[in-house]
């Protein structure tokens, strides 16, 4: 239907936009933009009425924005989310029941970041591009690249890291892989959307230095290096102005300094003012019905609909602002396959499931192992698998990032599949999740008031859990080894699409305490069985001080996707050598984090980022604070040795070389991390900052020379007064390590 419309319209209007023309703009495999014909876009805009232009700059349904049928310009079609193509919604907000809707459920963003493997980033995006295209989507609403500022943010699982360099480099691969399929990426949420509490209105008070050094770099990377064709605004304000139509963020930085010529798509209902949206860079307004009449949206009443038309017709705002928005939208259409009817995609194919497995294998982090792992199934008769999360499925929860997974291998299934009949597996749930209102922050960030009926529900749940615990301890005591699978849950039954509880969109946690009585359960399991491995799910860490020391082994799995159970079992039994590295610092309590101890979280109306640039290891390492596991940390079943570090300076490039050797008896992968330390800065700087990394896979005994290039930006900081990037002449030290606190080699140099 669409192709016929396109050709007949082209004939009718006698202009050049036709399937074959649009098809000339095949998207090259590199994801690089191809030369787009501005002349063609000019001719199209010249044919449009004001109404037709206005129709393109706001939603025409829950997940489409307007086209111009008369000119053969289709609607743009969007889909969540960052780790899988979401439930099909058609033109409303209710998932289409019975729709052939299954998709590949990849591990979540923080799993991907934990791989520190750029190639997997590309493959991740490629899978999403093929699956989105198969569903005729033009824009995939991801990746989520907000910085993990506090471990309490309900959406940390969707994001990548506390570090802007790791976030940006992993996101660039994702964006390129996605767009190489002709589907636009939409990195989100620009910018400083680092909490869910009061997200629609919170005003982030933040310095320009912190914006440029921490919260902007990943967005700059995806725009400048990734060629992102769209970017999503955020709900929050920054220093008093809504980010979706923020003069500094959009006009001065994104479209000015960084030269972004793509589309700024609002978050759903993040547009709050017509005039600002017209002149401060919002190109498409989506989702405003979410804050109005959800079921009977009137798109003509959107901010960028009739109200915008009136401002243009009255002469208050120049029509050139609308023309620029339409130009950007048409550019995206040409660059993508929006005009060539998408072409064939692929969905639910084995290759995609294999990528999900690879990302899970490389993105699960082994944090402690006193020798218990890997388990040898030939040495064990009985294993107790304990914990609700051993059988829980996560795909369809967590908010807008939900995915209708074709299947999801749970840890229990993965373990059973791997050991087969060699080992007897006994399962005990150990605890049942329940919805405890007092576990969540309310809109002011204080503990939500707990209703009387919820108090009663929680009491009943806790007494039921006592019984489950006793059963679990009995099973643990009789087994040769125990695998406990617990941690957080993503979303929760009884809440709309799993929103609003635990790890989920729209709510933050109140603390990092293990929920549902798991801490006592782990302690008691350790007391009856010294061969216990703990596997935790979750978008961040949990408090560990009361159970970690007595636990022989601990694996953090985040939410590892549809093949997560397979990967967990393969690592526990040594079929796969873990190579995940933490993309965030694991301290103990949330109050240890600078966003709580120096800054505010979640604030009240305003939230003060007083910690400024000292986020994550930039704070913990600079102030030598106690933590459990540092940024970049992760264990392996083999060992590595570093040697022969050299620096070669050529003008503005410093080439760092180092040799890595696998000194163990099995293959494995190491992540070589390069940090820069400024010895004598004239402004306060973190003790070190990640400025390069490379993951190397080595056979036992194999060694390789790794070379990483540092440009001037690697030594620069954003001057708090000059408000520009400066590379200060002085003494620097380049550090090569395997975490922010395990520096193996270092070399000084003058810059
Ligand atoms: C949500 C999210 C955004 C998502 C959009 C569409 O509120 O903030 O990440 O892509 O709306 O569902």
PDB file of N, CA and C in Angstrom, residues 429-514:
ATOM      1  N   UNK A 429      12.113 -21.959  46.637  1.00  0.00           N
ATOM      2  CA  UNK A 429      11.918 -20.541  46.272  1.00  0.00           C
ATOM      3  C   UNK A 429      12.558 -19.596  47.284  1.00  0.00           C
ATOM      4  N   UNK A 430      12.487 -19.973  48.575  1.00  0.00           N
ATOM      5  CA  UNK A 430      13.185 -19.170  49.580  1.00  0.00           C
ATOM      6  C   UNK A 430      12.484 -17.903  49.989  1.00  0.00           C
ATOM      7  N   UNK A 431      11.872 -17.207  49.015  1.00  0.00           N
ATOM      8  CA  UNK A 431      11.110 -15.995  49.365  1.00  0.00           C
ATOM      9  C   UNK A 431      10.184 -15.651  48.202  1.00  0.00           C
ATOM     10  N   UNK A 432       9.098 -15.000  48.502  1.00  0.00           N
ATOM     11  CA  UNK A 432       8.140 -14.514  47.503  1.00  0.00           C
ATOM     12  C   UNK A 432       8.209 -12.988  47.484  1.00  0.00           C
ATOM     13  N   UNK A 433       8.304 -12.362  46.339  1.00  0.00           N
ATOM     14  CA  UNK A 433       8.246 -10.895  46.321  1.00  0.00           C
ATOM     15  C   UNK A 433       6.883 -10.415  46.788  1.00  0.00           C
ATOM     16  N   UNK A 434       6.864  -9.248  47.366  1.00  0.00           N
ATOM     17  CA  UNK A 434       5.593  -8.621  47.715  1.00  0.00           C
ATOM     18  C   UNK A 434       5.772  -7.119  47.529  1.00  0.00           C
ATOM     19  N   UNK A 435       4.636  -6.427  47.417  1.00  0.00           N
ATOM     20  CA  UNK A 435       4.705  -4.991  47.138  1.00  0.00           C
ATOM     21  C   UNK A 435       4.619  -4.251  48.461  1.00  0.00           C
ATOM     22  N   UNK A 436       5.738  -3.699  48.879  1.00  0.00           N
ATOM     23  CA  UNK A 436       5.814  -2.989  50.155  1.00  0.00           C
ATOM     24  C   UNK A 436       5.963  -1.497  49.864  1.00  0.00           C
ATOM     25  N   UNK A 437       4.879  -0.783  50.019  1.00  0.00           N
ATOM     26  CA  UNK A 437       4.876   0.643  49.651  1.00  0.00           C
ATOM     27  C   UNK A 437       5.994   1.409  50.353  1.00  0.00           C
ATOM     28  N   UNK A 438       6.398   0.964  51.514  1.00  0.00           N
ATOM     29  CA  UNK A 438       7.397   1.724  52.278  1.00  0.00           C
ATOM     30  C   UNK A 438       8.799   1.557  51.706  1.00  0.00           C
ATOM     31  N   UNK A 439       8.912   0.715  50.675  1.00  0.00           N
ATOM     32  CA  UNK A 439      10.236   0.504  50.082  1.00  0.00           C
ATOM     33  C   UNK A 439      10.532   1.552  49.018  1.00  0.00           C
ATOM     34  N   UNK A 440       9.542   2.402  48.738  1.00  0.00           N
ATOM     35  CA  UNK A 440       9.736   3.307  47.611  1.00  0.00           C
ATOM     36  C   UNK A 440       9.622   4.752  48.024  1.00  0.00           C
ATOM     37  N   UNK A 441      10.354   5.556  47.273  1.00  0.00           N
ATOM     38  CA  UNK A 441      10.272   6.985  47.506  1.00  0.00           C
ATOM     39  C   UNK A 441       8.966   7.498  46.922  1.00  0.00           C
ATOM     40  N   UNK A 442       8.347   8.457  47.611  1.00  0.00           N
ATOM     41  CA  UNK A 442       7.183   9.078  46.971  1.00  0.00           C
ATOM     42  C   UNK A 442       7.708  10.253  46.147  1.00  0.00           C
ATOM     43  N   UNK A 443       6.812  11.045  45.630  1.00  0.00           N
ATOM     44  CA  UNK A 443       7.245  12.052  44.667  1.00  0.00           C
ATOM     45  C   UNK A 443       8.203  13.078  45.290  1.00  0.00           C
ATOM     46  N   UNK A 444       8.189  13.159  46.644  1.00  0.00           N
ATOM     47  CA  UNK A 444       9.122  14.127  47.261  1.00  0.00           C
ATOM     48  C   UNK A 444      10.441  13.440  47.616  1.00  0.00           C
ATOM     49  N   UNK A 445      10.469  12.107  47.390  1.00  0.00           N
ATOM     50  CA  UNK A 445      11.712  11.404  47.736  1.00  0.00           C
ATOM     51  C   UNK A 445      11.681  10.835  49.140  1.00  0.00           C
ATOM     52  N   UNK A 446      10.638  11.167  49.911  1.00  0.00           N
ATOM     53  CA  UNK A 446      10.524  10.542  51.246  1.00  0.00           C
ATOM     54  C   UNK A 446       9.868   9.182  51.095  1.00  0.00           C
ATOM     55  N   UNK A 447       9.994   8.362  52.139  1.00  0.00           N
ATOM     56  CA  UNK A 447       9.359   7.034  52.082  1.00  0.00           C
ATOM     57  C   UNK A 447       7.864   7.241  51.841  1.00  0.00           C
ATOM     58  N   UNK A 448       7.369   6.508  50.839  1.00  0.00           N
ATOM     59  CA  UNK A 448       5.946   6.616  50.526  1.00  0.00           C
ATOM     60  C   UNK A 448       5.149   6.203  51.764  1.00  0.00           C
ATOM     61  N   UNK A 449       4.028   6.897  51.973  1.00  0.00           N
ATOM     62  CA  UNK A 449       3.208   6.520  53.153  1.00  0.00           C
ATOM     63  C   UNK A 449       2.601   5.156  52.865  1.00  0.00           C
ATOM     64  N   UNK A 450       2.622   4.307  53.885  1.00  0.00           N
ATOM     65  CA  UNK A 450       2.173   2.927  53.677  1.00  0.00           C
ATOM     66  C   UNK A 450       0.731   2.809  54.149  1.00  0.00           C
ATOM     67  N   UNK A 451      -0.136   2.370  53.225  1.00  0.00           N
ATOM     68  CA  UNK A 451      -1.554   2.247  53.593  1.00  0.00           C
ATOM     69  C   UNK A 451      -1.732   1.113  54.590  1.00  0.00           C
ATOM     70  N   UNK A 452      -2.851   1.170  55.319  1.00  0.00           N
ATOM     71  CA  UNK A 452      -3.115   0.134  56.332  1.00  0.00           C
ATOM     72  C   UNK A 452      -3.216  -1.235  55.665  1.00  0.00           C
ATOM     73  N   UNK A 453      -3.887  -1.288  54.510  1.00  0.00           N
ATOM     74  CA  UNK A 453      -4.034  -2.624  53.881  1.00  0.00           C
ATOM     75  C   UNK A 453      -2.660  -3.119  53.418  1.00  0.00           C
ATOM     76  N   UNK A 454      -1.770  -2.196  53.027  1.00  0.00           N
ATOM     77  CA  UNK A 454      -0.446  -2.663  52.594  1.00  0.00           C
ATOM     78  C   UNK A 454       0.351  -3.174  53.789  1.00  0.00           C
ATOM     79  N   UNK A 455       0.183  -2.540  54.933  1.00  0.00           N
ATOM     80  CA  UNK A 455       0.865  -3.030  56.151  1.00  0.00           C
ATOM     81  C   UNK A 455       0.453  -4.483  56.392  1.00  0.00           C
ATOM     82  N   UNK A 456      -0.838  -4.723  56.248  1.00  0.00           N
ATOM     83  CA  UNK A 456      -1.376  -6.077  56.474  1.00  0.00           C
ATOM     84  C   UNK A 456      -0.823  -7.053  55.423  1.00  0.00           C
ATOM     85  N   UNK A 457      -0.849  -6.617  54.173  1.00  0.00           N
ATOM     86  CA  UNK A 457      -0.337  -7.464  53.082  1.00  0.00           C
ATOM     87  C   UNK A 457       1.123  -7.836  53.336  1.00  0.00           C
ATOM     88  N   UNK A 458       1.892  -6.854  53.756  1.00  0.00           N
ATOM     89  CA  UNK A 458       3.323  -7.100  54.001  1.00  0.00           C
ATOM     90  C   UNK A 458       3.509  -8.077  55.161  1.00  0.00           C
ATOM     91  N   UNK A 459       2.719  -7.913  56.189  1.00  0.00           N
ATOM     92  CA  UNK A 459       2.820  -8.836  57.355  1.00  0.00           C
ATOM     93  C   UNK A 459       2.542 -10.277  56.905  1.00  0.00           C
ATOM     94  N   UNK A 460       1.480 -10.444  56.103  1.00  0.00           N
ATOM     95  CA  UNK A 460       1.124 -11.792  55.630  1.00  0.00           C
ATOM     96  C   UNK A 460       2.259 -12.351  54.772  1.00  0.00           C
ATOM     97  N   UNK A 461       2.780 -11.478  53.885  1.00  0.00           N
ATOM     98  CA  UNK A 461       3.851 -11.937  52.980  1.00  0.00           C
ATOM     99  C   UNK A 461       5.086 -12.355  53.776  1.00  0.00           C
ATOM    100  N   UNK A 462       5.401 -11.563  54.786  1.00  0.00           N
ATOM    101  CA  UNK A 462       6.615 -11.859  55.553  1.00  0.00           C
ATOM    102  C   UNK A 462       6.474 -13.146  56.354  1.00  0.00           C
ATOM    103  N   UNK A 463       5.279 -13.407  56.845  1.00  0.00           N
ATOM    104  CA  UNK A 463       5.139 -14.675  57.599  1.00  0.00           C
ATOM    105  C   UNK A 463       5.164 -15.857  56.636  1.00  0.00           C
ATOM    106  N   UNK A 464       4.614 -15.652  55.447  1.00  0.00           N
ATOM    107  CA  UNK A 464       4.673 -16.730  54.445  1.00  0.00           C
ATOM    108  C   UNK A 464       6.135 -16.967  54.051  1.00  0.00           C
ATOM    109  N   UNK A 465       6.884 -15.885  53.979  1.00  0.00           N
ATOM    110  CA  UNK A 465       8.295 -16.037  53.600  1.00  0.00           C
ATOM    111  C   UNK A 465       9.103 -16.746  54.674  1.00  0.00           C
ATOM    112  N   UNK A 466       8.675 -16.602  55.902  1.00  0.00           N
ATOM    113  CA  UNK A 466       9.395 -17.315  56.979  1.00  0.00           C
ATOM    114  C   UNK A 466       9.339 -18.814  56.711  1.00  0.00           C
ATOM    115  N   UNK A 467       8.169 -19.277  56.299  1.00  0.00           N
ATOM    116  CA  UNK A 467       7.988 -20.706  56.004  1.00  0.00           C
ATOM    117  C   UNK A 467       8.860 -21.103  54.811  1.00  0.00           C
ATOM    118  N   UNK A 468       8.861 -20.271  53.802  1.00  0.00           N
ATOM    119  CA  UNK A 468       9.670 -20.571  52.614  1.00  0.00           C
ATOM    120  C   UNK A 468      11.153 -20.622  52.974  1.00  0.00           C
ATOM    121  N   UNK A 469      11.553 -19.752  53.900  1.00  0.00           N
ATOM    122  CA  UNK A 469      12.961 -19.723  54.300  1.00  0.00           C
ATOM    123  C   UNK A 469      13.338 -21.031  54.988  1.00  0.00           C
ATOM    124  N   UNK A 470      12.494 -21.482  55.891  1.00  0.00           N
ATOM    125  CA  UNK A 470      12.801 -22.723  56.618  1.00  0.00           C
ATOM    126  C   UNK A 470      12.962 -23.887  55.640  1.00  0.00           C
ATOM    127  N   UNK A 471      12.062 -23.934  54.654  1.00  0.00           N
ATOM    128  CA  UNK A 471      12.146 -25.010  53.656  1.00  0.00           C
ATOM    129  C   UNK A 471      13.466 -24.918  52.883  1.00  0.00           C
ATOM    130  N   UNK A 472      13.841 -23.689  52.565  1.00  0.00           N
ATOM    131  CA  UNK A 472      15.061 -23.494  51.778  1.00  0.00           C
ATOM    132  C   UNK A 472      16.301 -23.896  52.566  1.00  0.00           C
ATOM    133  N   UNK A 473      16.323 -23.559  53.834  1.00  0.00           N
ATOM    134  CA  UNK A 473      17.486 -23.897  54.665  1.00  0.00           C
ATOM    135  C   UNK A 473      17.634 -25.416  54.768  1.00  0.00           C
ATOM    136  N   UNK A 474      16.493 -26.071  54.858  1.00  0.00           N
ATOM    137  CA  UNK A 474      16.511 -27.554  54.966  1.00  0.00           C
ATOM    138  C   UNK A 474      17.134 -28.148  53.687  1.00  0.00           C
ATOM    139  N   UNK A 475      16.739 -27.632  52.575  1.00  0.00           N
ATOM    140  CA  UNK A 475      17.267 -28.108  51.286  1.00  0.00           C
ATOM    141  C   UNK A 475      18.752 -27.794  51.176  1.00  0.00           C
ATOM    142  N   UNK A 476      19.129 -26.588  51.618  1.00  0.00           N
ATOM    143  CA  UNK A 476      20.537 -26.168  51.507  1.00  0.00           C
ATOM    144  C   UNK A 476      21.439 -27.067  52.347  1.00  0.00           C
ATOM    145  N   UNK A 477      20.932 -27.449  53.498  1.00  0.00           N
ATOM    146  CA  UNK A 477      21.773 -28.226  54.428  1.00  0.00           C
ATOM    147  C   UNK A 477      22.105 -29.604  53.872  1.00  0.00           C
ATOM    148  N   UNK A 478      21.222 -30.109  52.990  1.00  0.00           N
ATOM    149  CA  UNK A 478      21.420 -31.477  52.490  1.00  0.00           C
ATOM    150  C   UNK A 478      22.206 -31.524  51.178  1.00  0.00           C
ATOM    151  N   UNK A 479      22.465 -30.393  50.583  1.00  0.00           N
ATOM    152  CA  UNK A 479      23.069 -30.389  49.236  1.00  0.00           C
ATOM    153  C   UNK A 479      24.599 -30.316  49.318  1.00  0.00           C
ATOM    154  N   UNK A 480      25.250 -30.765  48.224  1.00  0.00           N
ATOM    155  CA  UNK A 480      26.719 -30.629  48.147  1.00  0.00           C
ATOM    156  C   UNK A 480      27.119 -29.175  47.910  1.00  0.00           C
ATOM    157  N   UNK A 481      26.263 -28.455  47.210  1.00  0.00           N
ATOM    158  CA  UNK A 481      26.548 -27.036  46.939  1.00  0.00           C
ATOM    159  C   UNK A 481      25.219 -26.304  46.764  1.00  0.00           C
ATOM    160  N   UNK A 482      25.281 -25.002  46.955  1.00  0.00           N
ATOM    161  CA  UNK A 482      24.068 -24.174  46.829  1.00  0.00           C
ATOM    162  C   UNK A 482      24.322 -23.052  45.827  1.00  0.00           C
ATOM    163  N   UNK A 483      23.355 -22.844  44.971  1.00  0.00           N
ATOM    164  CA  UNK A 483      23.368 -21.655  44.098  1.00  0.00           C
ATOM    165  C   UNK A 483      22.162 -20.822  44.496  1.00  0.00           C
ATOM    166  N   UNK A 484      22.433 -19.664  45.115  1.00  0.00           N
ATOM    167  CA  UNK A 484      21.339 -18.754  45.515  1.00  0.00           C
ATOM    168  C   UNK A 484      21.167 -17.717  44.438  1.00  0.00           C
ATOM    169  N   UNK A 485      19.932 -17.537  43.947  1.00  0.00           N
ATOM    170  CA  UNK A 485      19.670 -16.528  42.909  1.00  0.00           C
ATOM    171  C   UNK A 485      18.644 -15.533  43.448  1.00  0.00           C
ATOM    172  N   UNK A 486      19.120 -14.313  43.724  1.00  0.00           N
ATOM    173  CA  UNK A 486      18.211 -13.319  44.321  1.00  0.00           C
ATOM    174  C   UNK A 486      18.468 -11.945  43.752  1.00  0.00           C
ATOM    175  N   UNK A 487      18.347 -10.954  44.633  1.00  0.00           N
ATOM    176  CA  UNK A 487      18.578  -9.580  44.210  1.00  0.00           C
ATOM    177  C   UNK A 487      17.287  -8.838  43.964  1.00  0.00           C
ATOM    178  N   UNK A 488      17.318  -7.912  43.030  1.00  0.00           N
ATOM    179  CA  UNK A 488      16.160  -7.078  42.737  1.00  0.00           C
ATOM    180  C   UNK A 488      15.231  -7.765  41.752  1.00  0.00           C
ATOM    181  N   UNK A 489      14.045  -7.184  41.580  1.00  0.00           N
ATOM    182  CA  UNK A 489      13.175  -7.667  40.495  1.00  0.00           C
ATOM    183  C   UNK A 489      12.884  -6.450  39.630  1.00  0.00           C
ATOM    184  N   UNK A 490      12.687  -6.676  38.357  1.00  0.00           N
ATOM    185  CA  UNK A 490      12.436  -5.551  37.430  1.00  0.00           C
ATOM    186  C   UNK A 490      10.920  -5.430  37.309  1.00  0.00           C
ATOM    187  N   UNK A 491      10.365  -4.383  37.956  1.00  0.00           N
ATOM    188  CA  UNK A 491       8.909  -4.227  37.879  1.00  0.00           C
ATOM    189  C   UNK A 491       8.239  -5.253  38.776  1.00  0.00           C
ATOM    190  N   UNK A 492       6.920  -5.219  38.825  1.00  0.00           N
ATOM    191  CA  UNK A 492       6.243  -6.100  39.784  1.00  0.00           C
ATOM    192  C   UNK A 492       4.808  -6.321  39.330  1.00  0.00           C
ATOM    193  N   UNK A 493       4.299  -7.509  39.601  1.00  0.00           N
ATOM    194  CA  UNK A 493       2.905  -7.759  39.242  1.00  0.00           C
ATOM    195  C   UNK A 493       2.023  -6.687  39.871  1.00  0.00           C
ATOM    196  N   UNK A 494       0.879  -6.460  39.203  1.00  0.00           N
ATOM    197  CA  UNK A 494      -0.103  -5.555  39.810  1.00  0.00           C
ATOM    198  C   UNK A 494       0.194  -4.111  39.515  1.00  0.00           C
ATOM    199  N   UNK A 495       1.328  -3.858  38.840  1.00  0.00           N
ATOM    200  CA  UNK A 495       1.573  -2.451  38.503  1.00  0.00           C
ATOM    201  C   UNK A 495       1.504  -2.331  36.976  1.00  0.00           C
ATOM    202  N   UNK A 496       1.063  -1.201  36.447  1.00  0.00           N
ATOM    203  CA  UNK A 496       0.959  -1.074  34.989  1.00  0.00           C
ATOM    204  C   UNK A 496       2.312  -1.315  34.336  1.00  0.00           C
ATOM    205  N   UNK A 497       2.383  -2.175  33.397  1.00  0.00           N
ATOM    206  CA  UNK A 497       3.575  -2.685  32.692  1.00  0.00           C
ATOM    207  C   UNK A 497       4.761  -2.753  33.665  1.00  0.00           C
ATOM    208  N   UNK A 498       4.466  -3.184  34.863  1.00  0.00           N
ATOM    209  CA  UNK A 498       5.583  -3.392  35.778  1.00  0.00           C
ATOM    210  C   UNK A 498       6.251  -2.106  36.209  1.00  0.00           C
ATOM    211  N   UNK A 499       5.586  -0.984  35.932  1.00  0.00           N
ATOM    212  CA  UNK A 499       6.194   0.285  36.337  1.00  0.00           C
ATOM    213  C   UNK A 499       6.096   0.453  37.839  1.00  0.00           C
ATOM    214  N   UNK A 500       6.863   1.368  38.342  1.00  0.00           N
ATOM    215  CA  UNK A 500       6.608   1.908  39.661  1.00  0.00           C
ATOM    216  C   UNK A 500       7.032   1.042  40.811  1.00  0.00           C
ATOM    217  N   UNK A 501       7.786  -0.060  40.548  1.00  0.00           N
ATOM    218  CA  UNK A 501       8.194  -0.814  41.735  1.00  0.00           C
ATOM    219  C   UNK A 501       9.573  -1.390  41.474  1.00  0.00           C
ATOM    220  N   UNK A 502      10.383  -1.378  42.486  1.00  0.00           N
ATOM    221  CA  UNK A 502      11.727  -1.973  42.415  1.00  0.00           C
ATOM    222  C   UNK A 502      12.468  -1.368  41.234  1.00  0.00           C
ATOM    223  N   UNK A 503      13.194  -2.168  40.455  1.00  0.00           N
ATOM    224  CA  UNK A 503      13.917  -1.626  39.294  1.00  0.00           C
ATOM    225  C   UNK A 503      12.897  -1.340  38.204  1.00  0.00           C
ATOM    226  N   UNK A 504      12.476  -0.095  38.105  1.00  0.00           N
ATOM    227  CA  UNK A 504      11.487   0.191  37.059  1.00  0.00           C
ATOM    228  C   UNK A 504      11.436   1.689  36.810  1.00  0.00           C
ATOM    229  N   UNK A 505      10.947   1.994  35.647  1.00  0.00           N
ATOM    230  CA  UNK A 505      10.710   3.388  35.259  1.00  0.00           C
ATOM    231  C   UNK A 505       9.681   3.998  36.205  1.00  0.00           C
ATOM    232  N   UNK A 506       9.845   5.289  36.419  1.00  0.00           N
ATOM    233  CA  UNK A 506       8.877   6.125  37.144  1.00  0.00           C
ATOM    234  C   UNK A 506       9.030   6.068  38.661  1.00  0.00           C
ATOM    235  N   UNK A 507       9.914   5.200  39.165  1.00  0.00           N
ATOM    236  CA  UNK A 507      10.125   5.236  40.621  1.00  0.00           C
ATOM    237  C   UNK A 507      11.593   4.971  40.927  1.00  0.00           C
ATOM    238  N   UNK A 508      12.083   5.510  42.013  1.00  0.00           N
ATOM    239  CA  UNK A 508      13.431   5.191  42.488  1.00  0.00           C
ATOM    240  C   UNK A 508      13.301   4.326  43.732  1.00  0.00           C
ATOM    241  N   UNK A 509      14.403   3.660  44.039  1.00  0.00           N
ATOM    242  CA  UNK A 509      14.425   2.882  45.296  1.00  0.00           C
ATOM    243  C   UNK A 509      14.720   3.843  46.441  1.00  0.00           C
ATOM    244  N   UNK A 510      14.426   3.373  47.631  1.00  0.00           N
ATOM    245  CA  UNK A 510      14.736   4.183  48.816  1.00  0.00           C
ATOM    246  C   UNK A 510      16.111   3.871  49.368  1.00  0.00           C
ATOM    247  N   UNK A 511      16.555   2.630  49.161  1.00  0.00           N
ATOM    248  CA  UNK A 511      17.877   2.238  49.651  1.00  0.00           C
ATOM    249  C   UNK A 511      18.318   0.986  48.909  1.00  0.00           C
ATOM    250  N   UNK A 512      19.464   0.445  49.284  1.00  0.00           N
ATOM    251  CA  UNK A 512      20.013  -0.718  48.569  1.00  0.00           C
ATOM    252  C   UNK A 512      19.865  -1.996  49.379  1.00  0.00           C
ATOM    253  N   UNK A 513      19.038  -1.936  50.391  1.00  0.00           N
ATOM    254  CA  UNK A 513      18.895  -3.127  51.239  1.00  0.00           C
ATOM    255  C   UNK A 513      18.275  -4.265  50.430  1.00  0.00           C
ATOM    256  N   UNK A 514      18.834  -5.471  50.643  1.00  0.00           N
ATOM    257  CA  UNK A 514      18.253  -6.631  49.991  1.00  0.00           C
ATOM    258  C   UNK A 514      16.809  -6.772  50.461  1.00  0.00           C
TER     259      UNK A 514
END
